[in-house]
Coordinates of C-alpha atoms and ligand atoms in Angstrom, one line a residue:
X1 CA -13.2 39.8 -31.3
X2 CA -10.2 37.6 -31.3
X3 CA -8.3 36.0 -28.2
X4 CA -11.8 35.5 -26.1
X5 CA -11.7 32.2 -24.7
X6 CA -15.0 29.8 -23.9
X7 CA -14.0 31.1 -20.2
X8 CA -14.7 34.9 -21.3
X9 CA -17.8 34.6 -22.8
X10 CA -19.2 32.8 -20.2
X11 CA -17.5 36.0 -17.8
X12 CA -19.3 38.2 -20.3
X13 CA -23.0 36.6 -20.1
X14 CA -22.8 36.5 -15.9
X15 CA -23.9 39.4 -14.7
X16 CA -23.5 39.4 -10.9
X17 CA -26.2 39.4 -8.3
X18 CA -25.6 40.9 -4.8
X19 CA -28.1 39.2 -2.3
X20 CA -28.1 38.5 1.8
X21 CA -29.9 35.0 1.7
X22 CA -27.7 32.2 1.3
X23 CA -23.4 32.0 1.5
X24 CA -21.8 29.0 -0.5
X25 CA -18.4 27.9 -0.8
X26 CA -17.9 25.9 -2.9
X27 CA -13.8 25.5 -2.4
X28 CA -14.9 24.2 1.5
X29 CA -18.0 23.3 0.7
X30 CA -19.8 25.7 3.0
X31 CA -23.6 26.3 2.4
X32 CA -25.3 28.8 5.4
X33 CA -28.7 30.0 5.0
X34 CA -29.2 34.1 6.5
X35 CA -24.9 32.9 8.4
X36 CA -26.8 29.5 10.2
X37 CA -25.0 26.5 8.9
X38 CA -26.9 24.2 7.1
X39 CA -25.6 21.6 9.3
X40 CA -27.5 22.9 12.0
X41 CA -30.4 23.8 10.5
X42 CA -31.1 20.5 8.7
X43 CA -30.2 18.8 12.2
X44 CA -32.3 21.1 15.0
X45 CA -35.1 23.5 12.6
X46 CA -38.2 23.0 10.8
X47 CA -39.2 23.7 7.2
X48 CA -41.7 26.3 8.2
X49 CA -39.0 28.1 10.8
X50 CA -36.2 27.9 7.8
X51 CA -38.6 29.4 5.7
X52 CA -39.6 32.1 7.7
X53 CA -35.9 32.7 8.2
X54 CA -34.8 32.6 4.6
X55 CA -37.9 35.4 4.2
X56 CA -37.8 37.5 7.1
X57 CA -34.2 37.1 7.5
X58 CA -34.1 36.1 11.2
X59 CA -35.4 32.9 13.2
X60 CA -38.8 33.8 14.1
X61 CA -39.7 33.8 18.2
X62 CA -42.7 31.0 18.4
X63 CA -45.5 33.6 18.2
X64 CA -44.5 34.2 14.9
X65 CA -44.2 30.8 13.8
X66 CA -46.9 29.4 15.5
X67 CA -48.9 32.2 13.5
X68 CA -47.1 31.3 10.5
X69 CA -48.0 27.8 10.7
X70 CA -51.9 28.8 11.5
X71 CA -51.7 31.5 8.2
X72 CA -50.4 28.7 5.9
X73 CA -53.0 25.7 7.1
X74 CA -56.0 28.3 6.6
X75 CA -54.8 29.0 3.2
X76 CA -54.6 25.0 1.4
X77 CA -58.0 25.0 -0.2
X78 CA -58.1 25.3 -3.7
X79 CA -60.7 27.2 -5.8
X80 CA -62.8 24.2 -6.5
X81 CA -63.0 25.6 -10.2
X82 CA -59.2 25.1 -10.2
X83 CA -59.6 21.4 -8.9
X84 CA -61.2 21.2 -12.9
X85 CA -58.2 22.2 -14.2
X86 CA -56.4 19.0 -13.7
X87 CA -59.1 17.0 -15.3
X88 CA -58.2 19.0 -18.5
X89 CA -54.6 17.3 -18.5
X90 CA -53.4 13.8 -19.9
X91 CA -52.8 11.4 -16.5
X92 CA -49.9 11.1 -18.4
X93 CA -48.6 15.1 -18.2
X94 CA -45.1 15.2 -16.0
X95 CA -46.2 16.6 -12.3
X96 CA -43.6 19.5 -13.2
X97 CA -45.4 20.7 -16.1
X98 CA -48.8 20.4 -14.1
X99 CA -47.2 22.1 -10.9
X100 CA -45.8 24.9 -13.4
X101 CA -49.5 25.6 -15.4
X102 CA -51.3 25.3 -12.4
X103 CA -49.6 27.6 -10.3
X104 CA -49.7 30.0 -13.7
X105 CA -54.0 29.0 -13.5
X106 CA -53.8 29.7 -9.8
X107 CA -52.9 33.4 -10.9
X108 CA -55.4 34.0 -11.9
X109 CA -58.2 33.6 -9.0
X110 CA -55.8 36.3 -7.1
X111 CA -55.4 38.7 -9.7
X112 CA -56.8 41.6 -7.4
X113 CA -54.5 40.7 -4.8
X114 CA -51.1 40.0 -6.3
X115 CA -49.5 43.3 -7.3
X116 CA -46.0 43.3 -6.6
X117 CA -45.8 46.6 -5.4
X118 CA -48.4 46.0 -2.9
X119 CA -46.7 45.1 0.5
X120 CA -50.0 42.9 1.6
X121 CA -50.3 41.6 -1.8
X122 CA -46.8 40.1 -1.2
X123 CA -47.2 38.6 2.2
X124 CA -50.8 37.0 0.7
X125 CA -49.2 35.5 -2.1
X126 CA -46.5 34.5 0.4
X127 CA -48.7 32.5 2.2
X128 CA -50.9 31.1 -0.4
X129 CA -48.4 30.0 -2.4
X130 CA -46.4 28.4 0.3
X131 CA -49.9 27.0 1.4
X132 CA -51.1 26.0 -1.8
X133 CA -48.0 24.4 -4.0
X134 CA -47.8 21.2 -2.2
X135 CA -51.9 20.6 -2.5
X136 CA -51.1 21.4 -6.3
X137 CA -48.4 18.9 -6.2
X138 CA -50.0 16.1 -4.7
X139 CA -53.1 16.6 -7.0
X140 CA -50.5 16.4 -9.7
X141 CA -49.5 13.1 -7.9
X142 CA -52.8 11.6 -7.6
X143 CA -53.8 12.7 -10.9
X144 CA -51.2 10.4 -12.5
X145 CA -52.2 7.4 -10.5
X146 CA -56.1 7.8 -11.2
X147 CA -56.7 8.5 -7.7
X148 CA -59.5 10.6 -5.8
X149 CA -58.1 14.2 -4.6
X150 CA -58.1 14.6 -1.1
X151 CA -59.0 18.2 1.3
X152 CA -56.6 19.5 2.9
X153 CA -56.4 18.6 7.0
X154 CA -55.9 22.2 8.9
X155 CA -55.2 19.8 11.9
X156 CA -51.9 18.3 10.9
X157 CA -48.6 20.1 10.1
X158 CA -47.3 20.7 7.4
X159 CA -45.8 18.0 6.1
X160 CA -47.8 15.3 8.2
X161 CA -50.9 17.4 5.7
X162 CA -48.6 16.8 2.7
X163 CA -48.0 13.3 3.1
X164 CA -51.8 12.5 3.7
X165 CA -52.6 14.6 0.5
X166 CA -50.1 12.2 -1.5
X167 CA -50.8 8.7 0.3
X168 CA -54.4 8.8 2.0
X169 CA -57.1 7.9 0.2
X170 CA -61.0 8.2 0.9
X171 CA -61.4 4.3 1.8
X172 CA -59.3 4.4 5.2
X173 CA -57.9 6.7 7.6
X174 CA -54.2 7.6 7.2
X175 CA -51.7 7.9 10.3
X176 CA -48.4 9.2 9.4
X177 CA -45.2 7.6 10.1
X178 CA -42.8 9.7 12.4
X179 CA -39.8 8.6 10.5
X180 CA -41.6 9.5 7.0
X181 CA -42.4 13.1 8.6
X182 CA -39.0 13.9 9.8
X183 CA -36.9 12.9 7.1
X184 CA -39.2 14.7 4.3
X185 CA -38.8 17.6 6.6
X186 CA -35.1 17.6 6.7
X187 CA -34.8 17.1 2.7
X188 CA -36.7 19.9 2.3
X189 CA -34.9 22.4 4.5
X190 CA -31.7 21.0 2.4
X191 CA -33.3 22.0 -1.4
X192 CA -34.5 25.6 0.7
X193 CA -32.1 28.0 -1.0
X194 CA -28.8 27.7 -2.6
X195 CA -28.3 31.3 -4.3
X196 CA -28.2 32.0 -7.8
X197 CA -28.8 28.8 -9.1
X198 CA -30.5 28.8 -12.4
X199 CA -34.0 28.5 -11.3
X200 CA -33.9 31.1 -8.5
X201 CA -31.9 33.5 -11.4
X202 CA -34.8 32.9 -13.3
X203 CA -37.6 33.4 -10.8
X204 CA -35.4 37.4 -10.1
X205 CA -35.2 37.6 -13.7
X206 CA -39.0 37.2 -14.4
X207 CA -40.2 39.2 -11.4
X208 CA -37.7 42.4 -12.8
X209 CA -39.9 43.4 -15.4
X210 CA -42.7 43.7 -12.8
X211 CA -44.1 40.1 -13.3
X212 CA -46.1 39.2 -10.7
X213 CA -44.7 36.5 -8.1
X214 CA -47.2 33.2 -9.6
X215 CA -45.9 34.3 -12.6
X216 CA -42.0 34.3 -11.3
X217 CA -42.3 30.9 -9.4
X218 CA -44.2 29.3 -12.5
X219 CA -41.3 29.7 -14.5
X220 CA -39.0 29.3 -11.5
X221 CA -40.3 25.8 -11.9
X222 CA -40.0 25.4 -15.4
X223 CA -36.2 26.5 -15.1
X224 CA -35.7 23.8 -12.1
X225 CA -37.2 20.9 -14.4
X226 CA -33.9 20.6 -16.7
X227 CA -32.0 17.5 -16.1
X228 CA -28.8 19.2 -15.4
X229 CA -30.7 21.2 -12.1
X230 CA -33.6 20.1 -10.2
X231 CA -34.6 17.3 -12.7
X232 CA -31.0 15.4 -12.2
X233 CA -32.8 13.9 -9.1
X234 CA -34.9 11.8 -11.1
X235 CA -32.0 11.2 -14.0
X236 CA -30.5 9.6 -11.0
X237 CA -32.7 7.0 -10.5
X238 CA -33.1 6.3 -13.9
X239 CA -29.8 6.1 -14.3
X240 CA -29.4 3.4 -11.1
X241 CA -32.7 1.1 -12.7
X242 CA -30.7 1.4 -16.1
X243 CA -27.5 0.1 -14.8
X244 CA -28.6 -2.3 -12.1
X245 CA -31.5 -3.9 -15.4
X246 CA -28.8 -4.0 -18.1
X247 CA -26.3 -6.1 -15.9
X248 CA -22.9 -4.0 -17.2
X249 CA -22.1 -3.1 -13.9
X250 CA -20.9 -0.1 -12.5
X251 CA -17.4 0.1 -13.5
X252 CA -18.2 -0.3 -17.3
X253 CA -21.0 2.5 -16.9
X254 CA -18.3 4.4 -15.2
X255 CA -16.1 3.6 -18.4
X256 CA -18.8 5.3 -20.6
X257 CA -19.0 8.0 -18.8
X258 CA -15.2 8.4 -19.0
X259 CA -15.8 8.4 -23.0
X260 CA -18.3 10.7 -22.9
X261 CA -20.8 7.9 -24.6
X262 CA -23.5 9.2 -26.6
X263 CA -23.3 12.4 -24.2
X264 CA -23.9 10.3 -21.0
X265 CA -23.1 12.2 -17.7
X266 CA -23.3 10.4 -13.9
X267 CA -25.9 12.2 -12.9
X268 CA -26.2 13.8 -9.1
X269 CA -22.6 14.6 -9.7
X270 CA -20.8 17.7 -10.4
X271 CA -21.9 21.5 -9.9
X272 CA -21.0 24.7 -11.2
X273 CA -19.9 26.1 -7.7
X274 CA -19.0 22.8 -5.5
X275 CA -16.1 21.8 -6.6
X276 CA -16.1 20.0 -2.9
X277 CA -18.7 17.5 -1.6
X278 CA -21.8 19.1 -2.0
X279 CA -22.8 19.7 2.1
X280 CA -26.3 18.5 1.4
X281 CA -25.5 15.4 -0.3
X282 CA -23.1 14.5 2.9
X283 CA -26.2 15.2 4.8
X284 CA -28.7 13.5 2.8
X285 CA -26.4 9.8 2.6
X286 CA -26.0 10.2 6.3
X287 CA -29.7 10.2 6.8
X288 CA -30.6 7.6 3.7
X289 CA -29.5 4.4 5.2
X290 CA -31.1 5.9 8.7
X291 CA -34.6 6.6 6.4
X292 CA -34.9 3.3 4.8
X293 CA -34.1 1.0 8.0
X294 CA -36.5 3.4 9.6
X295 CA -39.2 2.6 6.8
X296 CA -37.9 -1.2 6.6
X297 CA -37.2 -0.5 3.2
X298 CA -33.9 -2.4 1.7
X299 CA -33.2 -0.9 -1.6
X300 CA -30.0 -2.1 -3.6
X301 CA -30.1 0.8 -5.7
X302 CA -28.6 2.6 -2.6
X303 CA -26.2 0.0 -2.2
X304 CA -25.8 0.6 -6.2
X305 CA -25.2 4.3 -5.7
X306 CA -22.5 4.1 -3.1
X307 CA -20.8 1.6 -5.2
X308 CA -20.9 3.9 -8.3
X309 CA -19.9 6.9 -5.7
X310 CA -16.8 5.0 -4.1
X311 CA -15.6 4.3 -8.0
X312 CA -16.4 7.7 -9.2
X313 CA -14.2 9.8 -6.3
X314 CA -11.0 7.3 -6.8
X315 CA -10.9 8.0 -10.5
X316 CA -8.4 10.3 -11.6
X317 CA -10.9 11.3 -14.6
X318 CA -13.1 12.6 -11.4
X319 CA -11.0 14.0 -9.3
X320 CA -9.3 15.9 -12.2
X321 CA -12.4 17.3 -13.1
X322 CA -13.4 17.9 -9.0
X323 CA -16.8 16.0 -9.7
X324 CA -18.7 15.0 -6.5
X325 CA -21.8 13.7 -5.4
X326 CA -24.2 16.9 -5.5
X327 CA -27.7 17.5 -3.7
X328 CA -29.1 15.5 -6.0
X329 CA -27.4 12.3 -6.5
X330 CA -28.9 10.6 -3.1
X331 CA -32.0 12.0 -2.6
X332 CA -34.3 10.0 -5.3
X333 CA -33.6 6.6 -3.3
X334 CA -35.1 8.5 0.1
X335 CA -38.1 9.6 -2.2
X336 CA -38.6 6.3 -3.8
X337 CA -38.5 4.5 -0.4
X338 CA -40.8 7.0 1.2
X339 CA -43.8 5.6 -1.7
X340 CA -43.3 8.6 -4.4
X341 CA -43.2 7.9 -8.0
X342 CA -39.8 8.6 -9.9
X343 CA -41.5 11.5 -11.8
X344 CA -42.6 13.5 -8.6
X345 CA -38.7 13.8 -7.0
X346 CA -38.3 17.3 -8.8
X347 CA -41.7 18.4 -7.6
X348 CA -40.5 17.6 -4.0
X349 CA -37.8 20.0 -4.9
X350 CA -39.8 22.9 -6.2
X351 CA -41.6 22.3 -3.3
X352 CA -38.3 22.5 -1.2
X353 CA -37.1 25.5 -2.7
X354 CA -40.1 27.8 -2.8
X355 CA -39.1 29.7 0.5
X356 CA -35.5 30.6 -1.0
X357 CA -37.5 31.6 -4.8
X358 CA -39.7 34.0 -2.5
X359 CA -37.1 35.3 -0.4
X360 CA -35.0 35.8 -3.6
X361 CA -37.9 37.6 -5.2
X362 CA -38.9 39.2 -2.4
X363 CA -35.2 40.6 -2.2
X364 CA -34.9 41.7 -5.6
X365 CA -38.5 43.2 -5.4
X366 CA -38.1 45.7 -2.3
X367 CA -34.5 46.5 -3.7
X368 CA -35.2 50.2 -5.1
X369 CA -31.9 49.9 -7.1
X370 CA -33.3 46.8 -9.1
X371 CA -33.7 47.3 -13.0
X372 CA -34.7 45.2 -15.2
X373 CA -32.8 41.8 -16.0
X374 CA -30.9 42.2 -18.9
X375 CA -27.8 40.0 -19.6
X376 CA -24.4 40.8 -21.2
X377 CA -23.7 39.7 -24.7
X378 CA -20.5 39.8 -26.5
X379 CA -21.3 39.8 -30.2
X380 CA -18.9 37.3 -32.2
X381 CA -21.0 37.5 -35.4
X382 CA -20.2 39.0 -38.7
X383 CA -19.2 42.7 -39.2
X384 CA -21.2 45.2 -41.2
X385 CA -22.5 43.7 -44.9
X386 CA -24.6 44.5 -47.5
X387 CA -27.5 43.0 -49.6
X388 CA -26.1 42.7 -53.2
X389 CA -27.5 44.9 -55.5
X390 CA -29.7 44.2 -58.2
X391 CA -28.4 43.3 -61.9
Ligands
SDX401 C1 -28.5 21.3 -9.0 O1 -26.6 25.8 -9.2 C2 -27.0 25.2 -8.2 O2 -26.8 25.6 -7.1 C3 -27.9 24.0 -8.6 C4 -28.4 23.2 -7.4 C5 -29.4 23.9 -6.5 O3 -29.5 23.6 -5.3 O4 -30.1 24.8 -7.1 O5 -27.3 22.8 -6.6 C6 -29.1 21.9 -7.8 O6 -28.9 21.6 -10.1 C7 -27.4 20.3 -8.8 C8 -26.8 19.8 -10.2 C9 -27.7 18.6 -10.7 N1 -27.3 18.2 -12.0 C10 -26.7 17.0 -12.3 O7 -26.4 16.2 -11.4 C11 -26.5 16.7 -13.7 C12 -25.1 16.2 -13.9 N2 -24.1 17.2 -13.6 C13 -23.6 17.9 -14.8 O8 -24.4 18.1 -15.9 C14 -22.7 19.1 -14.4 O9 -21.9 18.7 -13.4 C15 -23.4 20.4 -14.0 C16 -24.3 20.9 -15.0 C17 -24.1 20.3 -12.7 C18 -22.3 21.4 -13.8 O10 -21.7 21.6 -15.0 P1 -20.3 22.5 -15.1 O11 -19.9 23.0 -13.8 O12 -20.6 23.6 -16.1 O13 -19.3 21.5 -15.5 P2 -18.8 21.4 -17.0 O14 -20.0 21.1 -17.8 O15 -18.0 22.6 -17.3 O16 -17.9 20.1 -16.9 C19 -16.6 20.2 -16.6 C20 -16.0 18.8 -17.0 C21 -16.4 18.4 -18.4 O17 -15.5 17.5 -18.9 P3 -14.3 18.1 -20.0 O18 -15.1 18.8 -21.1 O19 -13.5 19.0 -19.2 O20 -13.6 16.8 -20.5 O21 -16.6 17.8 -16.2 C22 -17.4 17.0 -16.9 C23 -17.7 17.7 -18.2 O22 -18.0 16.8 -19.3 N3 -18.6 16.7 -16.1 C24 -19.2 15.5 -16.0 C25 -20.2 15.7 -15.1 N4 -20.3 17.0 -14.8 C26 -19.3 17.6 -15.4 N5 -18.8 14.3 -16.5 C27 -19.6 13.3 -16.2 N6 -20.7 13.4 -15.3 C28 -21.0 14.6 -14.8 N7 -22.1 14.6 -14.0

């Protein structure tokens, strides 16, 4: 095929997805989750209502929350069998991999009750998995820092039971912080949905062959651990300690970036569809300086990334390429100043964007017209040959 440029093939290998959950623009930068601005959701809902939203496709009235909420807390426990499973795992092994192969071991207690073509088998798994992921991740956590694994509280919410999972211990009681609660519950309705984004294609991809949905979100979160998607959040940070520790400075990072050094990106920026100011990353640096005052913390790797933000959107090499800040480029400093290790800032992120995974799958599960995933491919290999005869 002659004349196809880098732009076709990449046509060629999209196929397109029709779905009702999330709207993006990324000319305005508009994101709306079900038509409610994200705006308004991240300033005046709840994870657990945006959730249910993002499933169910409305807001629910506050019976159906409020028996949401009870659903969810009476579904944390773990099999203590599966509690085992981390102890067969290096303290070493990156919390994604862990949250990935547990939730892939977790399967397998439920494998009775998770057909997909069941409609109770759905709303179970629903609610385990919604109940169960964050208990997973902050065993993950606690794994990694040789500490005790906690029960679950059915008394607090769900975050407040979250938090206590990751920083209580067995020695003392734990009180959550108000400010701690409500900025990890904003942060998470931001990473809720975003629309065919390469994780939740993957998680629609996986459950069109009739995988099962622990199967789809395990390698949902596989797909989201990539550095160029969910794992750019902890690039980020890395990418702060390594500039503020070598002492170049900003602008001569910038410069390297510029050059395209040894393949070195600024992570947090860019997207394939924002080719704006990511709406969540404007909402996320409102609320950063507001979350670390609010925690006491004073962090000059914030002070570092607006620096390297303010250079990066008055350079030409930028702004020709319409590179902004994205969801990820702020967030790790909130997470860092909140207590959580670098390496669990993309588990924070599954744990964000499980509702919108489910609601995708969920959507591409009751949809009778779905077939199997199968992507385009233009062939640009040889033509017809054959294997030389003998003598
Ligand atoms: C997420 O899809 C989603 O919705 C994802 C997400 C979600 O909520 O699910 O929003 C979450 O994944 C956000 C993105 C997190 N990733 C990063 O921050 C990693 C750094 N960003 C880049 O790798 C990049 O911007 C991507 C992968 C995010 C987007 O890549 P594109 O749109 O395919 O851009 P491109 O590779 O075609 O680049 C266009 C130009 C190139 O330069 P030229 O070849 O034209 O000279 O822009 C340059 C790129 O080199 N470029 C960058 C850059 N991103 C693009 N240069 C420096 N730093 C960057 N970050």
């Amino acid at each position: 095929q002659t004349g196809f440029t880098g732009l076709d093939y990449g046509f060629v290998n999209t196929a397109s997805t029709q779905s009702a959950i999330t709207y993006i623009d990324g000319e305005q930068g508009i994101l709306r989750y079900r038509g409610y601005p994200i705006e308004e959701l991240a300033g005046k809902s709840t994870f657990l209502e945006v959730a249910w939203l993002l499933i169910y496709g409305e807001l629910p009235t506050a019976d159906q929350l409020g028996e949401f909420d009870e659903k969810i807390r009476h579904h944390t426990l773990l099999h203590e069998d599966l509690k085992r499973f981390f102890s067969s795992l290096p303290h070493t092994a990156h919390p994604m991999s862990v949250l990935s192969s547990a939730v892939s071991a977790l399967s397998t207690y439920y494998e009775d009750s998770s057909d997909p073509h069941d409609p109770d088998h759905v709303e179970l798994t629903t609610v385990r998995l919604l109940a169960k992921l964050p208990v997973i991740a902050a065993y993950a956590h606690k794994k990694s820092i040789g500490q005790a694994f906690l029960y679950p509280d059915n008394s607090m919410n769900f975050v407040d039971n979250f938090l206590k999972l990751n920083f209580g211990n067995m020695a003392e009681p734990y009180t959550t912080d108000p400010v701690l609660s409500k900025a990890l519950d904003r942060l998470l309705i931001l990473h809720e949905d975003h629309e065919q984004n390469a994780s939740t294609s993957t998680v629609r991809l996986v459950g069109s062959t009739g995988a099962n949905l622990y199967a789809s979100i395990s390698a949902g979160i596989q797909a989201l651990s990539g550095p160029l998607h969910g794992g750019a959040n902890e690039a980020v940070l890395q990418m702060l300690a390594r500039i503020r520790d070598s002492g170049e400075g900003v602008g001569k990072f910038v410069d390297r970036v510029k050059r395209k050094e040894d393949g070195v990106k600024l992570m947090g920026f860019g997207h394939r569809v924002y080719k704006n100011y990511d709406p969540r990353a404007r909402l996320v640096k409102e609320s950063a300086d507001e979350v670390l005052a609010g925690l006491g913390v004073n962090d000059p790797l914030l002070d570092l990334a607006k620096e390297l933000e303010q250079i990066a959107l008055e350079d030409d090499y930028f702004k020709e390429r319409r590179l902004y800040p994205n969801v990820d480029f702020y967030t790790g400093v909130i997470y860092k100043a909140m207590g959580f290790p670098t390496r669990m800032f993309t588990v924070l992120f599954a744990i964000g964007r499980l509702p919108g995974w489910m609601a995708h799958w969920r959507e591409m599960n009751l949809d009778p017209q779905t077939k199997i995933g199968r992507p385009q491919q233009l062939y640009i290999g040889e033509a017809e040959r054959h294997y030389p005869s003998a003598g």
